[in-house]
CSV table of C-alpha atoms and ligand atoms in Angstrom, one decimal:
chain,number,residue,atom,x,y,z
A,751,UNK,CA,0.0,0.0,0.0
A,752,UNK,CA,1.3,3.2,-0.9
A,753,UNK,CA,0.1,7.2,-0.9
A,754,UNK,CA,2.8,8.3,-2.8
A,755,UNK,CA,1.8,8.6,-6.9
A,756,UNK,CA,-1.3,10.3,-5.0
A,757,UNK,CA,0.5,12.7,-2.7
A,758,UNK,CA,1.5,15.6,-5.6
A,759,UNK,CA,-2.9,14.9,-6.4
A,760,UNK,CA,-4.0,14.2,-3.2
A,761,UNK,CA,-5.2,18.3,-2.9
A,762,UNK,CA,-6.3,19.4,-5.7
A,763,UNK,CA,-9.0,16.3,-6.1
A,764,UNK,CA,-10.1,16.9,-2.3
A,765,UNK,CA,-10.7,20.7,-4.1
A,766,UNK,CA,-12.3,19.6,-7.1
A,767,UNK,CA,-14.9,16.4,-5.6
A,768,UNK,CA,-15.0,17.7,-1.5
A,769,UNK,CA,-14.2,21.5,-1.6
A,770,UNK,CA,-13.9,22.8,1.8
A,771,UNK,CA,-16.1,19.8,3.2
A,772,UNK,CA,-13.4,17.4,4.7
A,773,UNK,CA,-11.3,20.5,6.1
A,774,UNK,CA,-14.6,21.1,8.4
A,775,UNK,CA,-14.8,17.5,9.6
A,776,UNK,CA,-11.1,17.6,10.1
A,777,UNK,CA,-11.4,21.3,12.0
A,778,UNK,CA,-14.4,20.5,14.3
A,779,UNK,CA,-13.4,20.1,17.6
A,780,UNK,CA,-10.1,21.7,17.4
A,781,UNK,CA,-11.1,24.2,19.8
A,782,UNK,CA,-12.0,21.8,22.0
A,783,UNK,CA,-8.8,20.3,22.4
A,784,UNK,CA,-6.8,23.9,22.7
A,785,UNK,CA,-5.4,22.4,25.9
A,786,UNK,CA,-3.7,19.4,24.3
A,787,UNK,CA,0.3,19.2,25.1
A,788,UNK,CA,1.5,15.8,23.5
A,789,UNK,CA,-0.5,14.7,20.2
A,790,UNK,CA,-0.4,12.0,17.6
A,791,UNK,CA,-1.8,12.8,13.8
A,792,UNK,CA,-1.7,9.7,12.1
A,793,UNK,CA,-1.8,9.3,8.2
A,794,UNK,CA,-1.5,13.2,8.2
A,795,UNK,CA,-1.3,12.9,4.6
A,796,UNK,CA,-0.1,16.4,3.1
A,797,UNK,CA,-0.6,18.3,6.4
A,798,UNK,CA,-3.8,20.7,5.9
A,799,UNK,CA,-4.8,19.7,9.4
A,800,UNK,CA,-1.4,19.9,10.9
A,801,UNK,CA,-1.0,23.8,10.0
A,802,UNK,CA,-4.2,24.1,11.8
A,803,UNK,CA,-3.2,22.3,14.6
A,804,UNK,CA,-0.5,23.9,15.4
A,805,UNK,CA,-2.4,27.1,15.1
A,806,UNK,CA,-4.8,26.3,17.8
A,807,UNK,CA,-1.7,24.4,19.7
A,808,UNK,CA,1.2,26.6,19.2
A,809,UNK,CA,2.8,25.2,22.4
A,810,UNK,CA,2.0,21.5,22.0
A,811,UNK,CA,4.6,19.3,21.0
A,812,UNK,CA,3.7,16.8,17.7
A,813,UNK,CA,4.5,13.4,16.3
A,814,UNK,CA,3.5,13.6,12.5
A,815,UNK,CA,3.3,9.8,11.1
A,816,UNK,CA,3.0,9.0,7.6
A,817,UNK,CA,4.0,5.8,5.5
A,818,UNK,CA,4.7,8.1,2.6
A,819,UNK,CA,7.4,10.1,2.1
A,820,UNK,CA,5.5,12.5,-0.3
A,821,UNK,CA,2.9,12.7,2.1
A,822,UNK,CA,5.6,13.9,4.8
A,823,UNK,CA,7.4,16.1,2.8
A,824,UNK,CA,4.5,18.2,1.5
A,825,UNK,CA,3.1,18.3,5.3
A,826,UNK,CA,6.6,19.7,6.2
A,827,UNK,CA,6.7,21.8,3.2
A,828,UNK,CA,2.9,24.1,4.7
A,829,UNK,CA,3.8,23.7,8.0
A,830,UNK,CA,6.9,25.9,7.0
A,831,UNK,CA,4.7,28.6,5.6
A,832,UNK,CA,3.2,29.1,9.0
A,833,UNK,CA,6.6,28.4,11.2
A,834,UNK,CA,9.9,28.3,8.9
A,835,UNK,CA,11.5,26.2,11.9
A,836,UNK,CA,8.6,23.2,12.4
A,837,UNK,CA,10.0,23.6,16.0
A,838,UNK,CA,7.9,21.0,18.2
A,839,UNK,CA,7.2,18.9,15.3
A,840,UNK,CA,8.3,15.0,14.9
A,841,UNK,CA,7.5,14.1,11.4
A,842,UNK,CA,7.8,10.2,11.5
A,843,UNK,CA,8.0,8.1,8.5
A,844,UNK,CA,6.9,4.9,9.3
A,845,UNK,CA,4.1,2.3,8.9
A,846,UNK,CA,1.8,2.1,11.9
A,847,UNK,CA,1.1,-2.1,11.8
A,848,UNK,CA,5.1,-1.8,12.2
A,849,UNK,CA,5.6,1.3,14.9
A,850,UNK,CA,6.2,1.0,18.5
A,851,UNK,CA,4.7,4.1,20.0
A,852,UNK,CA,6.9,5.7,22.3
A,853,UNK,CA,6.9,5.8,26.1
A,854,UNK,CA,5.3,9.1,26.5
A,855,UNK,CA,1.7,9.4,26.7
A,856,UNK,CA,-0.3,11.2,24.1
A,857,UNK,CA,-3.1,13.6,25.4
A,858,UNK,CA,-4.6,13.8,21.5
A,859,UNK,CA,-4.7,11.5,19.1
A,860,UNK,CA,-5.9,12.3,15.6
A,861,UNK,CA,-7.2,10.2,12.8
A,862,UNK,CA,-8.7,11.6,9.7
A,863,UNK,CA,-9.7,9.9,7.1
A,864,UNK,CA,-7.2,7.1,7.8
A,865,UNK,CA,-8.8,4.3,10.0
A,866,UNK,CA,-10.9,3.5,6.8
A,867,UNK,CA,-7.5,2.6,5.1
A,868,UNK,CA,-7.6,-0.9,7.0
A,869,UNK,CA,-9.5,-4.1,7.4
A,870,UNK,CA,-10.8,-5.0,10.5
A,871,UNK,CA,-8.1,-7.0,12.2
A,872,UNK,CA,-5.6,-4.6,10.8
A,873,UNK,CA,-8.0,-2.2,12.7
A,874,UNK,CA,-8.0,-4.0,15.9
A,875,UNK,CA,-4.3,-4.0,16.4
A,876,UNK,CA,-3.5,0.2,15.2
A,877,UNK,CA,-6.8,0.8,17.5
A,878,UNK,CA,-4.5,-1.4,20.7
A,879,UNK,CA,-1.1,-0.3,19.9
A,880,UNK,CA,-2.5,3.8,19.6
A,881,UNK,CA,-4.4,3.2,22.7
A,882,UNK,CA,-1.3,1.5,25.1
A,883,UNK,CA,0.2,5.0,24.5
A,884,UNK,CA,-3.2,7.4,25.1
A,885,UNK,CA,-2.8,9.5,28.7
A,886,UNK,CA,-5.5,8.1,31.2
A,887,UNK,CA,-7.7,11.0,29.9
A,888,UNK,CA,-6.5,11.1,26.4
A,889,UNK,CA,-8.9,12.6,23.7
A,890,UNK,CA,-8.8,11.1,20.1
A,891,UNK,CA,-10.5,13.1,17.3
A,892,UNK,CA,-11.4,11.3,13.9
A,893,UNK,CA,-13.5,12.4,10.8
A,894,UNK,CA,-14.2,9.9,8.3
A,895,UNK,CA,-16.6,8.4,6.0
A,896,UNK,CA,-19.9,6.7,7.0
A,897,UNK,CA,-22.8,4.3,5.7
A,898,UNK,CA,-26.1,5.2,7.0
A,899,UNK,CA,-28.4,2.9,8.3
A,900,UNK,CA,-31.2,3.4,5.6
A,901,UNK,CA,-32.5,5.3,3.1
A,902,UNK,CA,-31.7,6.9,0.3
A,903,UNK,CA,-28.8,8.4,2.2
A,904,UNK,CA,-27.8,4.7,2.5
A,905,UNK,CA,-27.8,4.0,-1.3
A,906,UNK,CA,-26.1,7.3,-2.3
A,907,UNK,CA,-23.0,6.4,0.6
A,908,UNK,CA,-22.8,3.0,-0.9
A,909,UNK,CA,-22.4,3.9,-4.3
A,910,UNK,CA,-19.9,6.4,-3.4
A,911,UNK,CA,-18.3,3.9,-0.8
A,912,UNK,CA,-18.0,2.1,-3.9
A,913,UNK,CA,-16.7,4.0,-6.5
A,914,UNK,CA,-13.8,5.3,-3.6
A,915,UNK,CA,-12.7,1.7,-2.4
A,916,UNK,CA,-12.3,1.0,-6.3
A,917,UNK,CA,-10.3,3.9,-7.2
A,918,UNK,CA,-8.0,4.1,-3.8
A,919,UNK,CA,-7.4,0.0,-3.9
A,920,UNK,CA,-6.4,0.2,-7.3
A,921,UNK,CA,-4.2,3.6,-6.9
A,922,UNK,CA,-2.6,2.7,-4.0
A,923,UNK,CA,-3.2,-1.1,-2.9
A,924,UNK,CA,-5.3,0.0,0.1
A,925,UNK,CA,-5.8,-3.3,2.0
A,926,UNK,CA,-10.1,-2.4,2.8
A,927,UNK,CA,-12.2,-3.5,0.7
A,928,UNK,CA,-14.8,-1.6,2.4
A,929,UNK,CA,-15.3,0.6,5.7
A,930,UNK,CA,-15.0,-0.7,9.2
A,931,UNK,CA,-16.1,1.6,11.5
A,932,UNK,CA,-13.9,1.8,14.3
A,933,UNK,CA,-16.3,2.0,17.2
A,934,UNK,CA,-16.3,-1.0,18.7
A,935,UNK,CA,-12.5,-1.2,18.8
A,936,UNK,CA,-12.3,2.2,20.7
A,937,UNK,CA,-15.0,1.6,22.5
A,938,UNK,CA,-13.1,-2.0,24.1
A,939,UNK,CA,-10.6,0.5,24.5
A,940,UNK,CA,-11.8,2.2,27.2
A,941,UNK,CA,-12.8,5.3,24.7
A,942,UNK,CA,-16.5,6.8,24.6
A,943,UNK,CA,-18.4,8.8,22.1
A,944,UNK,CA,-18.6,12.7,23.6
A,945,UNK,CA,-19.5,14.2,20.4
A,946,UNK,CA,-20.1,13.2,16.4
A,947,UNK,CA,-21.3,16.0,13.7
A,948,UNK,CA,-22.9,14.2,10.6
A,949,UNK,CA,-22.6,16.0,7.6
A,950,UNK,CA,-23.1,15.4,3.7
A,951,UNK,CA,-26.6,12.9,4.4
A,952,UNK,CA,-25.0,11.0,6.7
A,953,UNK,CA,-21.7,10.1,4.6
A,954,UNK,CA,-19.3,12.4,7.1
A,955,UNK,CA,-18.8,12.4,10.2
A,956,UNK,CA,-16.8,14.1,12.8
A,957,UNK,CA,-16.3,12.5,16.2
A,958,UNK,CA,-14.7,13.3,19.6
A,959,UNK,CA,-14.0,10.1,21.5
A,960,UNK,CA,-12.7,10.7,25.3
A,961,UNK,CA,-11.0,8.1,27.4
A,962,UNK,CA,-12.4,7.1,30.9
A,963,UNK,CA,-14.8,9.6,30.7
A,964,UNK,CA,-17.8,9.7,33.5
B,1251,LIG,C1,-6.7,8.8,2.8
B,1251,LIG,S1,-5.2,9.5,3.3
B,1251,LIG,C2,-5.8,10.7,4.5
B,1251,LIG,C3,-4.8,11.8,4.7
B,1251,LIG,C4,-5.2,12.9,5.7
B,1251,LIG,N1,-5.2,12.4,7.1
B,1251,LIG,C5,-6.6,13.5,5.4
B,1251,LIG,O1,-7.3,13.9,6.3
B,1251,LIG,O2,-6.8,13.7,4.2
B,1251,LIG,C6,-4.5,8.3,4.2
B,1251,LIG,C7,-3.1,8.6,4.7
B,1251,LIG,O3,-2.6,7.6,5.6
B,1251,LIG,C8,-1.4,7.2,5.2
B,1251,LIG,N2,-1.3,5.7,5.5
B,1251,LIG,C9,-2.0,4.7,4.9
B,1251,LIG,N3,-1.6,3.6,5.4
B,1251,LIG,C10,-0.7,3.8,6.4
B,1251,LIG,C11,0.0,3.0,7.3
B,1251,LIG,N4,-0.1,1.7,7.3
B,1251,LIG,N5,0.9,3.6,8.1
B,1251,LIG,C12,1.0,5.0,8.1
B,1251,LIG,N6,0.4,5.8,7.3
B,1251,LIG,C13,-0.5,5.2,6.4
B,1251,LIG,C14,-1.2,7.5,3.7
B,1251,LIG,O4,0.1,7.6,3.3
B,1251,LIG,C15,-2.1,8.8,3.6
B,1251,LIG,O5,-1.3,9.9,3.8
């Protein structure tokens, strides 16, 4: 599996088939999490939620993981438009099946539009791994895409749900065939549901999961 013939497109198609639409799922609860000190984005991609992360979190320090080297290099390239010296940045190029988290404990962990890259015992084990490194109170934030339970909204997400799985598996090898929605798996991980914004019929969503919560 590999981002990288993507990376140098990855933008200008979000413009062209999402517009601004993905940057608000991405963006919801930012503000929310202003207090964050030690966060995880993982499969960043090109970094267009990274700038704004360390916008709302100028303090906070960041571990950037991306399997593609593309991917990295353009995150590295806009964060640098906002802070020439990426001070308080780790930009990690690795596969997450393979990484070891490190010791410290991250308050935030972020996961847009990435957990849908995986099948479900692939899911399982990022969901474990990520969590064994999550603060006793650590927030994670994802935004990703959804089925609906019925309707026409249903019909329209699986023919898009379609058409995407077909076009990412065959331009970069994704290993899904289809989405697995991570619930269950953060849920076993001591993680619960504070907040989700649907958007786009059902076929977006934005959630803030909180660990140990009351
Ligand atoms: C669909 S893109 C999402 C990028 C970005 N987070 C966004 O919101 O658009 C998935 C990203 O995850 C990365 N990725 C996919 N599989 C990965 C893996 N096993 N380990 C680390 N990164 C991976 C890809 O290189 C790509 O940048």
């Amino acid at each position: 599996m590999s981002f990288d013939a993507l990376a140098a497109h990855y933008r200008w198609m979000e413009r062209v088939l999402a517009g601004n639409k993905l940057q608000r799922c991405r963006t919801a609860y930012l503000a929310q999490v202003a207090a964050s000190q030690n966060v995880l984005l993982l499969g960043e991609g090109n970094g267009r939620f990274l700038v704004e992360c360390r916008r709302a979190l100028p303090a906070a320090r960041l571990t950037c993981l991306d399997a593609s080297g593309p991917m990295l290099a353009l995150a590295r390239r806009r964060l640098r438009r906002l802070d020439p010296t990426t001070a308080g940045v780790e930009f990690v190029h690795a596969d997450v099946l393979e990484w070891t988290p490190p010791a410290p404990a991250f308050d935030l962990i972020v996961t847009h539009f990435f957990l849908d890259c995986f099948r479900p015992e692939q899911l399982e084990r990022i969901v474990a791994s990520i969590a064994s490194a999550a603060s006793a109170r650590a927030v994670w934030l994802l935004a990703d895409f959804a089925v609906p339970s019925r309707g026409l909204a249903r019909c329209r997400a699986q023919i898009i749900h379609r058409m995407m799985y077909a076009f990412f598996r065959a331009a970069t090898r994704l290993p899904a065939r289809a989405l697995t929605p991570p619930d269950d798996f953060l849920r076993s991980n001591h993680f619960v549901l504070r907040d989700r914004a649907r958007s786009e019929w059902g076929l977006l969503h934005s959630d803030r999961w909180e660990r140990g919560g009351r």
